[in-house]
Short mmCIF file of C-alpha atoms in Angstrom, two decimals:
data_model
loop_
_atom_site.label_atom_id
_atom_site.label_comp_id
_atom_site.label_asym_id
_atom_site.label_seq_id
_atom_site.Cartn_x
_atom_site.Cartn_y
_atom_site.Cartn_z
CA UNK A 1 -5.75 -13.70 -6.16
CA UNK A 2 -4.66 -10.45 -6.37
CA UNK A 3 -7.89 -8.74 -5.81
CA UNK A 4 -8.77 -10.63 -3.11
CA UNK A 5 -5.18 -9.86 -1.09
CA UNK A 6 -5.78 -5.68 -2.06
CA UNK A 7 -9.70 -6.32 -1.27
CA UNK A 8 -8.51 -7.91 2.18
CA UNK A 9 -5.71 -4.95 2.66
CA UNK A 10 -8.74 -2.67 1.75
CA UNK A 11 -10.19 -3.81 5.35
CA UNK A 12 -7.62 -2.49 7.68
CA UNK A 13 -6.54 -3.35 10.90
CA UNK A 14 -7.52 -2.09 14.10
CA UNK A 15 -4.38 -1.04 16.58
CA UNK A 16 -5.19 -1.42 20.11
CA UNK A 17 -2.82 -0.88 23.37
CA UNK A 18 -2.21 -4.06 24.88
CA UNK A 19 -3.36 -2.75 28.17
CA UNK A 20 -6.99 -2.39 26.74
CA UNK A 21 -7.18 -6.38 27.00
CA UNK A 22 -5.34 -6.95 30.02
CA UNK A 23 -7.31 -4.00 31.83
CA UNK A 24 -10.74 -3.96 31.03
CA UNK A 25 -12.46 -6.07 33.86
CA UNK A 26 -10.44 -4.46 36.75
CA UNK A 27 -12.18 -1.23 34.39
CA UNK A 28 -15.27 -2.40 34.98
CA UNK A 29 -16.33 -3.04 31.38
CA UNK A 30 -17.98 -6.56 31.01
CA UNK A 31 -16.99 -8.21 27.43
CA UNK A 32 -19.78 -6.44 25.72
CA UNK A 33 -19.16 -2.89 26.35
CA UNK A 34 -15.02 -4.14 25.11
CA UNK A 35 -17.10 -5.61 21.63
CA UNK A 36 -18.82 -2.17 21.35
CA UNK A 37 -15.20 0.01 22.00
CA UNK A 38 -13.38 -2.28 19.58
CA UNK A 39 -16.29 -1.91 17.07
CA UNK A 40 -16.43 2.04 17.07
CA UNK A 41 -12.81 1.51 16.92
CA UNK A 42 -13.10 0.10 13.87
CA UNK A 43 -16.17 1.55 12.25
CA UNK A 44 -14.27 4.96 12.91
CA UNK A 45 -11.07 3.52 10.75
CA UNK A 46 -13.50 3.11 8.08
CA UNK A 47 -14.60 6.49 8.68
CA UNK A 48 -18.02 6.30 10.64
CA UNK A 49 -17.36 8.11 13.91
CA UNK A 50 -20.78 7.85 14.71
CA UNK A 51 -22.20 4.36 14.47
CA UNK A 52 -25.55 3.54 15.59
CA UNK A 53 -26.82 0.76 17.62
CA UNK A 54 -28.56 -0.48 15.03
CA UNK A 55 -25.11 -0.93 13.27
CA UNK A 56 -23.15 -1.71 16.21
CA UNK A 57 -25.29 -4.56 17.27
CA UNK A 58 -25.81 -6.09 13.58
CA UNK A 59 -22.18 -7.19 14.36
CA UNK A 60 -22.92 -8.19 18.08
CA UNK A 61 -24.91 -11.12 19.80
CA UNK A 62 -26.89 -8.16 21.50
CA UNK A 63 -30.72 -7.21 20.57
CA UNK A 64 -30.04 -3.26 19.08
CA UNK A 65 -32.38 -2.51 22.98
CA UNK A 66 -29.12 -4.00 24.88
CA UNK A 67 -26.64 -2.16 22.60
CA UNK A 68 -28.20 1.40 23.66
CA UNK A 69 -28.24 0.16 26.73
CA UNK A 70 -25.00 -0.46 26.99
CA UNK A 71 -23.81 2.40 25.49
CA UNK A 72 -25.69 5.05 27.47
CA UNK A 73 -24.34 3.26 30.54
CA UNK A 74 -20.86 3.87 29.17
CA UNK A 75 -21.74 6.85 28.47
CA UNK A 76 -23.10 7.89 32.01
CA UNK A 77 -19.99 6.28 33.66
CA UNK A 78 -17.42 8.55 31.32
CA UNK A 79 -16.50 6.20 28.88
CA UNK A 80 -17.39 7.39 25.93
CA UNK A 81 -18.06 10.75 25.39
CA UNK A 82 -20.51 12.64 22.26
CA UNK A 83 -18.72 15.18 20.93
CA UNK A 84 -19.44 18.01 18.42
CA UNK A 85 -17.21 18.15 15.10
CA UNK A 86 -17.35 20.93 12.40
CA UNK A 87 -16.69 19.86 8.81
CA UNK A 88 -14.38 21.69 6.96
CA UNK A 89 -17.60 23.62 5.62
CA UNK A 90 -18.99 24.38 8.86
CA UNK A 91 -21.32 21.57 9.00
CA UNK A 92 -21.32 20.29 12.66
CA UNK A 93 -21.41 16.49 13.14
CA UNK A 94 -21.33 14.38 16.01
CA UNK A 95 -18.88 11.61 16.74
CA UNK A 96 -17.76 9.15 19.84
CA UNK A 97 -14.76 9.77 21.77
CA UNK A 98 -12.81 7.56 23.59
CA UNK A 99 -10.66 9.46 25.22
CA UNK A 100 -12.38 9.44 28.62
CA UNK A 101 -11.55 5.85 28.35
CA UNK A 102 -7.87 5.90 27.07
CA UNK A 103 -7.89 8.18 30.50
CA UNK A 104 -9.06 5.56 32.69
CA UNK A 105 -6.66 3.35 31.07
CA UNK A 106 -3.74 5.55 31.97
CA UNK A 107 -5.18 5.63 35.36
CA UNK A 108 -5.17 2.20 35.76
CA UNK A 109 -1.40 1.72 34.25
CA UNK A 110 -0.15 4.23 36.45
CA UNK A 111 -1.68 2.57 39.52
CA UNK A 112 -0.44 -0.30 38.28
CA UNK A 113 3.20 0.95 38.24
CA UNK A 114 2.80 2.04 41.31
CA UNK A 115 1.52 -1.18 43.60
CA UNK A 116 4.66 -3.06 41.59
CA UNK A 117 7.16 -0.44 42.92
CA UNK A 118 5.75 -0.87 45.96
CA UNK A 119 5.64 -4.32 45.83
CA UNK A 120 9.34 -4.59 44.73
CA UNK A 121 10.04 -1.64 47.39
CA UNK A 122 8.15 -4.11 50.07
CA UNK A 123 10.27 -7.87 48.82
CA UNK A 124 13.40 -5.89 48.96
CA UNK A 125 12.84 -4.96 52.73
CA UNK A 126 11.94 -8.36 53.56
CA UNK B 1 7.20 11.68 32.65
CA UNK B 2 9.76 9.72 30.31
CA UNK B 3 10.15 7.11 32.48
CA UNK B 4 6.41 6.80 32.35
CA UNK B 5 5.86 7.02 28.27
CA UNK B 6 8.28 4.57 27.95
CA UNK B 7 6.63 2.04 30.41
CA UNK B 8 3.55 2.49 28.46
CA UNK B 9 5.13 1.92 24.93
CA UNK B 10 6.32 -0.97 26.23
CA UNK B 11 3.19 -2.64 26.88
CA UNK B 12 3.13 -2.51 23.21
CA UNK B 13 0.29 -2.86 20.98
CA UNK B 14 -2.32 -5.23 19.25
CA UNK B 15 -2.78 -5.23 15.44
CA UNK B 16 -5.91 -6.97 14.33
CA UNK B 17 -7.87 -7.58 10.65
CA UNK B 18 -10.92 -5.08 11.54
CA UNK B 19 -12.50 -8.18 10.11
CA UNK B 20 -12.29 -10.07 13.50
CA UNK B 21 -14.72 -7.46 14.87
CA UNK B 22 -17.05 -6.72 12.41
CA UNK B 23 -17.62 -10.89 11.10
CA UNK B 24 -17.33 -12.52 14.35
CA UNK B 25 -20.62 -12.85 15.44
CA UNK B 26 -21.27 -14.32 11.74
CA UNK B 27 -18.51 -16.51 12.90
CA UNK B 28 -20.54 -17.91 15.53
CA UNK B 29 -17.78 -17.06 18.46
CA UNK B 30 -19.32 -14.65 20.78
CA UNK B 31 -18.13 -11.71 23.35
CA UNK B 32 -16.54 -14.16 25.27
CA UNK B 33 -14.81 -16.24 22.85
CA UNK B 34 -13.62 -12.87 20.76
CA UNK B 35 -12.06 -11.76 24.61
CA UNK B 36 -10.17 -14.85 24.48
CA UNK B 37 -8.77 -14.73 21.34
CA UNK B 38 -7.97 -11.41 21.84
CA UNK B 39 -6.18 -11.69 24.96
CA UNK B 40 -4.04 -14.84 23.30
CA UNK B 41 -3.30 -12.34 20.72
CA UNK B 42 -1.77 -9.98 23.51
CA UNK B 43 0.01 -12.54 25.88
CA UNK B 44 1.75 -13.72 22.41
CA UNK B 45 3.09 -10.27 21.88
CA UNK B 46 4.71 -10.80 25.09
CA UNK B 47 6.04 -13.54 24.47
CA UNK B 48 3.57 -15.97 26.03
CA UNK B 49 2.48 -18.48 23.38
CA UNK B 50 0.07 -20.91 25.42
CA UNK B 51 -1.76 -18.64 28.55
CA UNK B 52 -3.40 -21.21 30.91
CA UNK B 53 -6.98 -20.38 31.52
CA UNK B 54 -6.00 -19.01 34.91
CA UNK B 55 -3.91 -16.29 33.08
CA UNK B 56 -7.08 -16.04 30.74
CA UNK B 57 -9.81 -15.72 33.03
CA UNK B 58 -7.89 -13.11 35.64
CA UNK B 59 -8.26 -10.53 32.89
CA UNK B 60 -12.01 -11.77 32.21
CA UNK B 61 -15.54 -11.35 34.05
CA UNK B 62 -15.78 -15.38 33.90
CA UNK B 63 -14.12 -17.82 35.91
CA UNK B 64 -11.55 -20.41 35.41
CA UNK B 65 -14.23 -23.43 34.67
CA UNK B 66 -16.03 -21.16 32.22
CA UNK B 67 -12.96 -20.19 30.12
CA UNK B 68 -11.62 -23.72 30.23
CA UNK B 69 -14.76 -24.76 28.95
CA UNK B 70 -15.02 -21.98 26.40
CA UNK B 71 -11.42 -22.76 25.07
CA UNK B 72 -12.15 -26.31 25.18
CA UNK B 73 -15.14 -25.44 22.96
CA UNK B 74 -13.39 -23.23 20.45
CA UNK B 75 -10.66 -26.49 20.13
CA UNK B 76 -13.36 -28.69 18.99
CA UNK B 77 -15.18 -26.53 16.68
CA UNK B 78 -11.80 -25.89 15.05
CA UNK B 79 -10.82 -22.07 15.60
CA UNK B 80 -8.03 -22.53 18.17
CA UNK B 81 -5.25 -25.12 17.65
CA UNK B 82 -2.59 -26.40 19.88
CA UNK B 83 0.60 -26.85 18.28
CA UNK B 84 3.77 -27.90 19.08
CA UNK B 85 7.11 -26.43 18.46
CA UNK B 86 10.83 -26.49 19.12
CA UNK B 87 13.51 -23.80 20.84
CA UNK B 88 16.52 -23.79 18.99
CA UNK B 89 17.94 -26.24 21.85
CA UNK B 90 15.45 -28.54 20.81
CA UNK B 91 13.33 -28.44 23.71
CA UNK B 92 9.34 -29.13 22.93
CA UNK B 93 6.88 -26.61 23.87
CA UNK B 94 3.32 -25.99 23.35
CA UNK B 95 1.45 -23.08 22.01
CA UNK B 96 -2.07 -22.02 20.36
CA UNK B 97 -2.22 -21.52 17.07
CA UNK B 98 -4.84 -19.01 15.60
CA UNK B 99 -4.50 -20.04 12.27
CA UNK B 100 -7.74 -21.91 12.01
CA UNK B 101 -9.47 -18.50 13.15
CA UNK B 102 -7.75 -16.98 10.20
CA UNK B 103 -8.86 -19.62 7.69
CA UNK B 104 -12.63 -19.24 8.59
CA UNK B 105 -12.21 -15.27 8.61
CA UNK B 106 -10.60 -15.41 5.28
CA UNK B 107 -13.89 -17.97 4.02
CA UNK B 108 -16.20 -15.16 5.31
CA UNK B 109 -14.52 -12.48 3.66
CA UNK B 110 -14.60 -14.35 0.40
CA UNK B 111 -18.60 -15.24 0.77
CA UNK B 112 -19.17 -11.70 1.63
CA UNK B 113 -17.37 -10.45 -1.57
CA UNK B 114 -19.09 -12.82 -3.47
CA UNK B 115 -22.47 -11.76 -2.14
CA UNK B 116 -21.60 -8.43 -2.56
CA UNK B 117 -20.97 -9.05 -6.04
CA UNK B 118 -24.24 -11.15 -7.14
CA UNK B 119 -26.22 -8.24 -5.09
CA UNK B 120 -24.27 -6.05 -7.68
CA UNK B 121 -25.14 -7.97 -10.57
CA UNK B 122 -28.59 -8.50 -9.67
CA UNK B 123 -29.34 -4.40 -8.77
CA UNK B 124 -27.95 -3.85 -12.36
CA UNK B 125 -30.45 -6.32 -14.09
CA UNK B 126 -33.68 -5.08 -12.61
CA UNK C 1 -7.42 -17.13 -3.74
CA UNK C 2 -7.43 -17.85 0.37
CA UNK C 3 -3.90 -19.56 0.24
CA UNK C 4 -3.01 -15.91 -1.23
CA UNK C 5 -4.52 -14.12 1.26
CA UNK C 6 -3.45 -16.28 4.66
CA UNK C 7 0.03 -16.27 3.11
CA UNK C 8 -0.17 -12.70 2.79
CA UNK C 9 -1.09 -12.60 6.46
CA UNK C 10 1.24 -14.36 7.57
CA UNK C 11 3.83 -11.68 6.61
CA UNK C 12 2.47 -9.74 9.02
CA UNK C 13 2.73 -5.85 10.27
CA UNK C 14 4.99 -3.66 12.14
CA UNK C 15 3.46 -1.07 14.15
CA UNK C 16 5.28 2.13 14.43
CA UNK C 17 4.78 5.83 16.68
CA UNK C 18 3.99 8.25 13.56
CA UNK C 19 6.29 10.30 15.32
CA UNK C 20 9.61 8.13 14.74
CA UNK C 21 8.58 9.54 10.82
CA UNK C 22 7.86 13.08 11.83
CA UNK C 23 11.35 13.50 13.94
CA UNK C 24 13.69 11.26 12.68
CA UNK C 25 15.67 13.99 10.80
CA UNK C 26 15.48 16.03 14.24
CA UNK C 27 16.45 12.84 16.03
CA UNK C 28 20.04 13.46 13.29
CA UNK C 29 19.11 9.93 11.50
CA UNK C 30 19.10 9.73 7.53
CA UNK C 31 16.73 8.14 5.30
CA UNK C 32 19.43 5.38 5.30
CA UNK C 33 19.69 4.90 9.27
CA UNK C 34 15.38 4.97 9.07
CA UNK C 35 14.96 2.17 6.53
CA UNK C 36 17.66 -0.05 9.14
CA UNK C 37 15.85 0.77 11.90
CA UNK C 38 12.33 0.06 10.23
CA UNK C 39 14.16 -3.20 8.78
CA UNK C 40 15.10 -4.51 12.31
CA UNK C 41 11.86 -4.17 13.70
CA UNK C 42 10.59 -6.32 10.45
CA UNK C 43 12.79 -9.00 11.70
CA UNK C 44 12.04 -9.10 14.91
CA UNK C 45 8.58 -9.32 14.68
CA UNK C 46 9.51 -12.21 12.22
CA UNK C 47 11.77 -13.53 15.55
CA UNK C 48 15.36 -12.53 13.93
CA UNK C 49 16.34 -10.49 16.83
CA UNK C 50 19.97 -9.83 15.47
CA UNK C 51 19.82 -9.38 11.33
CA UNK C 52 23.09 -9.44 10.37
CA UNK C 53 24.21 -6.28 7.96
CA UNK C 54 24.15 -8.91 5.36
CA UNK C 55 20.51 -9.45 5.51
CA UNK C 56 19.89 -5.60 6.21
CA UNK C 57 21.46 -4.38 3.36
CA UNK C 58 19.54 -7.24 1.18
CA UNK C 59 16.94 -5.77 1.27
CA UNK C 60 18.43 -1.94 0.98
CA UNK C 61 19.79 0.00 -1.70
CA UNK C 62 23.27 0.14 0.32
CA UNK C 63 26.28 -2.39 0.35
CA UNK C 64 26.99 -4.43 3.10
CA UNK C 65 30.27 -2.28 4.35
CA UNK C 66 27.36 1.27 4.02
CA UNK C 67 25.38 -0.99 6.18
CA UNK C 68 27.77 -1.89 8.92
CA UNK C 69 29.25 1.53 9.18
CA UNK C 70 25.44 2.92 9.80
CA UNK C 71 25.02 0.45 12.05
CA UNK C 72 27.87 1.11 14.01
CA UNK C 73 27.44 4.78 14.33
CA UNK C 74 24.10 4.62 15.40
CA UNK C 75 25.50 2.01 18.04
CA UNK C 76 27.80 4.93 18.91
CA UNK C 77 26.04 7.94 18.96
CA UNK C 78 23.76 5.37 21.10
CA UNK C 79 20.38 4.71 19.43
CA UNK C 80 21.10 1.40 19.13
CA UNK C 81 21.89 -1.35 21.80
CA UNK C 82 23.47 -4.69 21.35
CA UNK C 83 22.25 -7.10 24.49
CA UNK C 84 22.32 -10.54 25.96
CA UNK C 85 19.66 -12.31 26.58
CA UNK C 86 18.62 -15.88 27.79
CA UNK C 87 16.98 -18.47 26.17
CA UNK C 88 15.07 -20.05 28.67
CA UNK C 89 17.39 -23.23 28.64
CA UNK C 90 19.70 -20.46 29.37
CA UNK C 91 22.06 -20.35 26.32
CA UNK C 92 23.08 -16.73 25.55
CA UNK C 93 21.98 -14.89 23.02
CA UNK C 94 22.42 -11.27 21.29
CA UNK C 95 19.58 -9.14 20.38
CA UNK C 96 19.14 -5.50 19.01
CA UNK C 97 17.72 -3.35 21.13
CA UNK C 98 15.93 0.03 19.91
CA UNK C 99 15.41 1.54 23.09
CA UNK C 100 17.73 3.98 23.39
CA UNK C 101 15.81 5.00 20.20
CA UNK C 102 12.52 5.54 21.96
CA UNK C 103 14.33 7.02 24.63
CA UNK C 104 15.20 9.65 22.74
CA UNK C 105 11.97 9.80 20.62
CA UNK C 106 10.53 10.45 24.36
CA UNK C 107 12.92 13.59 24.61
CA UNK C 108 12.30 15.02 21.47
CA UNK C 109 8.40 14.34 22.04
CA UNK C 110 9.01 16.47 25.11
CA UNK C 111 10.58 18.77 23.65
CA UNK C 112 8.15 19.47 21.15
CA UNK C 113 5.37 19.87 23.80
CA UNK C 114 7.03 22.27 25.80
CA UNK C 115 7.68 24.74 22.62
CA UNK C 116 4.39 24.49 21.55
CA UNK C 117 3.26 25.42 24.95
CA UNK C 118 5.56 28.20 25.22
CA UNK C 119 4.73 29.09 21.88
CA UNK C 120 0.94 28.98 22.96
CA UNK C 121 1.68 31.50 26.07
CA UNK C 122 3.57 34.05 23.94
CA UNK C 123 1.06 34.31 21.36
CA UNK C 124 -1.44 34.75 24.16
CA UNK C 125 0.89 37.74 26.02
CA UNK C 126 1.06 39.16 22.51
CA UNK D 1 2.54 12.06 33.82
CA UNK D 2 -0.59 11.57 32.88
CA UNK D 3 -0.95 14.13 30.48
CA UNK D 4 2.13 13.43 28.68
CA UNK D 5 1.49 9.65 28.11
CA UNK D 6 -2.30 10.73 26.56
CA UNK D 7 -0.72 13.19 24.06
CA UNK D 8 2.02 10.33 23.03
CA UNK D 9 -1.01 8.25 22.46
CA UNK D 10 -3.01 10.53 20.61
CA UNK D 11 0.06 11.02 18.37
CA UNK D 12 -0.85 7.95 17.33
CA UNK D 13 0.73 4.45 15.34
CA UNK D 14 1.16 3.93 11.67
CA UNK D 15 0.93 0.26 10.65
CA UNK D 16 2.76 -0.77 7.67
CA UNK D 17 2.70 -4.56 6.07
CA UNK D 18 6.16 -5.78 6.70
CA UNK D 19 7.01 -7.01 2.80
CA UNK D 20 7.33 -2.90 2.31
CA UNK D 21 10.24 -2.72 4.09
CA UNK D 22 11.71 -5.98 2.77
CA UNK D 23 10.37 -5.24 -0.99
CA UNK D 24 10.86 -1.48 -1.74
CA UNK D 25 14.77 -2.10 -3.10
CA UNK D 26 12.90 -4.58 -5.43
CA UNK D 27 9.85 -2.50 -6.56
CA UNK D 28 13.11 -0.14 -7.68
CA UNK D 29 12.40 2.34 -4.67
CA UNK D 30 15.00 4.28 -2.26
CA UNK D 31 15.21 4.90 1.17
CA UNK D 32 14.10 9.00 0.07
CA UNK D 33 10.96 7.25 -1.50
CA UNK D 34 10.47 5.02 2.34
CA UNK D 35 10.41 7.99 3.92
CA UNK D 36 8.24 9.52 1.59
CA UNK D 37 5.57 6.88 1.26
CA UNK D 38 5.88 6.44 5.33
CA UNK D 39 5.29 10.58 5.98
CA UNK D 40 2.71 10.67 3.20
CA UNK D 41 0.92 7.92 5.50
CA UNK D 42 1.51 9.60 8.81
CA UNK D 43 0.30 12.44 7.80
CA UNK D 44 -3.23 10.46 6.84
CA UNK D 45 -3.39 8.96 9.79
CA UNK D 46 -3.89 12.53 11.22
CA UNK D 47 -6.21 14.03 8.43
CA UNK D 48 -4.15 15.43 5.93
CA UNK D 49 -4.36 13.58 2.96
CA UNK D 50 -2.53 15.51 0.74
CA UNK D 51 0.65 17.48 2.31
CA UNK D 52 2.82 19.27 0.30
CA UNK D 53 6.02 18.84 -0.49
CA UNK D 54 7.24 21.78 1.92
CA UNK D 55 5.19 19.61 4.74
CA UNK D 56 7.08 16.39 3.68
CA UNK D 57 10.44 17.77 3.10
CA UNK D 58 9.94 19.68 6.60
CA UNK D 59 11.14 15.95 8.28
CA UNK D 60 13.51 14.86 6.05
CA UNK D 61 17.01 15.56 5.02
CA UNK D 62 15.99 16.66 1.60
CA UNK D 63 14.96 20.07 0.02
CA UNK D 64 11.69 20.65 -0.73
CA UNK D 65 12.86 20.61 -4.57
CA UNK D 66 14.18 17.29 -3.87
CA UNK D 67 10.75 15.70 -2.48
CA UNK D 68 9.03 17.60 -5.27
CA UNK D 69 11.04 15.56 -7.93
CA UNK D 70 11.11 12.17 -5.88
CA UNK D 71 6.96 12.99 -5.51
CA UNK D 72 6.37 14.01 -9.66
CA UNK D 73 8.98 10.36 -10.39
CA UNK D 74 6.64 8.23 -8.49
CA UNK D 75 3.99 9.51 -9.88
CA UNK D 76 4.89 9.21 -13.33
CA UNK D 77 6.00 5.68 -12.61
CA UNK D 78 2.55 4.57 -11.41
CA UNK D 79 3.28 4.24 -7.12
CA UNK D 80 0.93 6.72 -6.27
CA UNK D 81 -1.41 8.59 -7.57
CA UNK D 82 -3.61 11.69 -6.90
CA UNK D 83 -7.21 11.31 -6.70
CA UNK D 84 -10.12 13.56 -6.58
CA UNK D 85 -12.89 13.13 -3.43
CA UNK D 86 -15.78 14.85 -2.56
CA UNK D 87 -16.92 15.65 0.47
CA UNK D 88 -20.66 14.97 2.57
CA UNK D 89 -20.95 18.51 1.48
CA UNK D 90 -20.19 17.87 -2.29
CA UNK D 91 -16.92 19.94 -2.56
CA UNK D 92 -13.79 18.14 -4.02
CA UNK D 93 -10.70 17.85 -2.50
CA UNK D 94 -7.45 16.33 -3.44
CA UNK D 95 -5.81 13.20 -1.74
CA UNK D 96 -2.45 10.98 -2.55
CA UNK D 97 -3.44 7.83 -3.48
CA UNK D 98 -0.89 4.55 -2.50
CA UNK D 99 -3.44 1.92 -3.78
CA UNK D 100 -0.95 1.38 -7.16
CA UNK D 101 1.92 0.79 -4.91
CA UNK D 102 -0.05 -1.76 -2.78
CA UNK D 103 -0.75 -3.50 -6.03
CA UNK D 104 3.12 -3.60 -6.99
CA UNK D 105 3.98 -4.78 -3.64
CA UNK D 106 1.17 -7.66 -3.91
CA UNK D 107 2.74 -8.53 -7.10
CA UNK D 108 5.99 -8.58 -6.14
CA UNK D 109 4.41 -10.76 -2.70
CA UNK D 110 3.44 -13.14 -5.87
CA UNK D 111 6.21 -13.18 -7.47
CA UNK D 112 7.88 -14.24 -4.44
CA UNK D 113 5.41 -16.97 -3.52
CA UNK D 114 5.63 -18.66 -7.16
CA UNK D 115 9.95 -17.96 -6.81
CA UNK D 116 9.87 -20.05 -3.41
CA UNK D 117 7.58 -22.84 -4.85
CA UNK D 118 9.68 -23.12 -8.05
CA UNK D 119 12.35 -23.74 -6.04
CA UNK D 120 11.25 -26.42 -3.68
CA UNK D 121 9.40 -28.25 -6.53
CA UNK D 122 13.57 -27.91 -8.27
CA UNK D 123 15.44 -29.16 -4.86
CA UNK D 124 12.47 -31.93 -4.67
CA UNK D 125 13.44 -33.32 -7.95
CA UNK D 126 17.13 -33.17 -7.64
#
């Protein structure tokens, strides 16, 4: 038993704000392109920053043609970005960043804020 | 700015077994389905135990029909339960129940470790 | 094997801002006051909302009179909050709340950003 | 506003199984050795997998001779260990390893388990 509970530890668990779930459609990211953030979310814990379709999609209900799809369309819209890394030893490596979409997020929480002040500003007056 | 860090901490966070991502499909639950669950997952952290498919489906790119029907669906196979439970004031209240999700994750993981292993044993025989 | 693993599970996580770990000591909290705070969050994400300094300082390597003399300085020096809340059958209820906590994590977070941007204009003027 | 709630995120969470903070008094650690354990994750969670003790002493209330002697005690009694990686490019590097005190705290999560089961087998029978 005790293997199995560190083997299961081993895996890790994937943080994610709240706000991803609640957020995502008025985003404009369909259920598919949330499968393939949440998996380079967690291929990245594992440390793979740069999974390919191929992998992404072995996990997904997508053909590996959809996945690539999919990504460069998130890609194009500023979702995901490719950046360039350098190893320690000066070996450059690519990886995904979300941070164009942690951006959008914000965005979206801070316009959110805003229509409820308004809102309570707006049942106050009335 | 404070006010506005705090307002975003506060929409807390979502821990999940990377598992969920990376075996659903294997799982047979798709895009959809995994949405679902994860969006139960995040209206429990607030303290809502049993969304209605309204709640559900405002945060999703399907309707109301198609996630009654898809939590209907996910009921029967036997990966979302509805259970019942009491307030300290004894009052009866409904709420899902993810635990059969869990079991079936947890079966995966175990027939994936196993296979693993055999696939071990057999690459050190040839 | 499973049994082990769901029960394991069940215990659960608590999720915390890395920096609570980086600044506590600049936030003036001990070791001591860090391992209470950590411990309340455990029990609230278990649903104990108010531990009692009995139950704290179980599972500490304080006595019970250490542990209610922490607690009541950090209620004090305000990073801790007693509150009521309502259940909804609307019986009262006290809670512990750690937001006066973040509040100040926020601050020192600030803080922190402004030096280091300071910092980052002097050593370019130099 | 923006700005500031991005660099809160990218600070980042650390997420801990809740039995360590319930446990540690009985797997015969302090609060000094929390706070170690918790900064010695932190600071893997943002790529450095082996600070020193200057770096961990640095945000807490002890002297760096202090963490140096907590560090060398753990180590000695088998809660964490230091490992040797390599990287892509084949050079080794040293990291803290917390796998052994994972597999005292599953223990002790058995120990527990059997303890609890013991005891409602005893209050069956009586």
């Amino acid at each position: 038993m005790k293997t199995g509970i560190l083997a299961w530890m081993h895996e890790g668990n994937v943080t994610i704000p709240s706000l991803l779930f609640s957020e995502y459609r008025n985003l404009k990211l369909s259920e598919y392109d949330l499968a393939i953030v949440l998996n380079i979310l967690a291929y990245a814990q594992k440390g793979n920053n740069f999974p390919t379709p191929e992998e992404l999609s072995s996990r997904m209900t997508i053909s590996i043609n959809e996945c690539t799809d999919l990504l460069r369309k998130m890609i194009q819209r500023g979702y995901i970005e490719i950046i360039d890394e350098y190893s320690p030893e000066g070996i450059r490596f690519e990886k995904y960043s979300l941070d164009p979409l942690w951006e959008k997020l914000v965005d979206q929480f801070m316009l959110n804020q805003k229509n409820e002040k308004e809102l309570g500003r707006k049942s106050e007056e009335s």
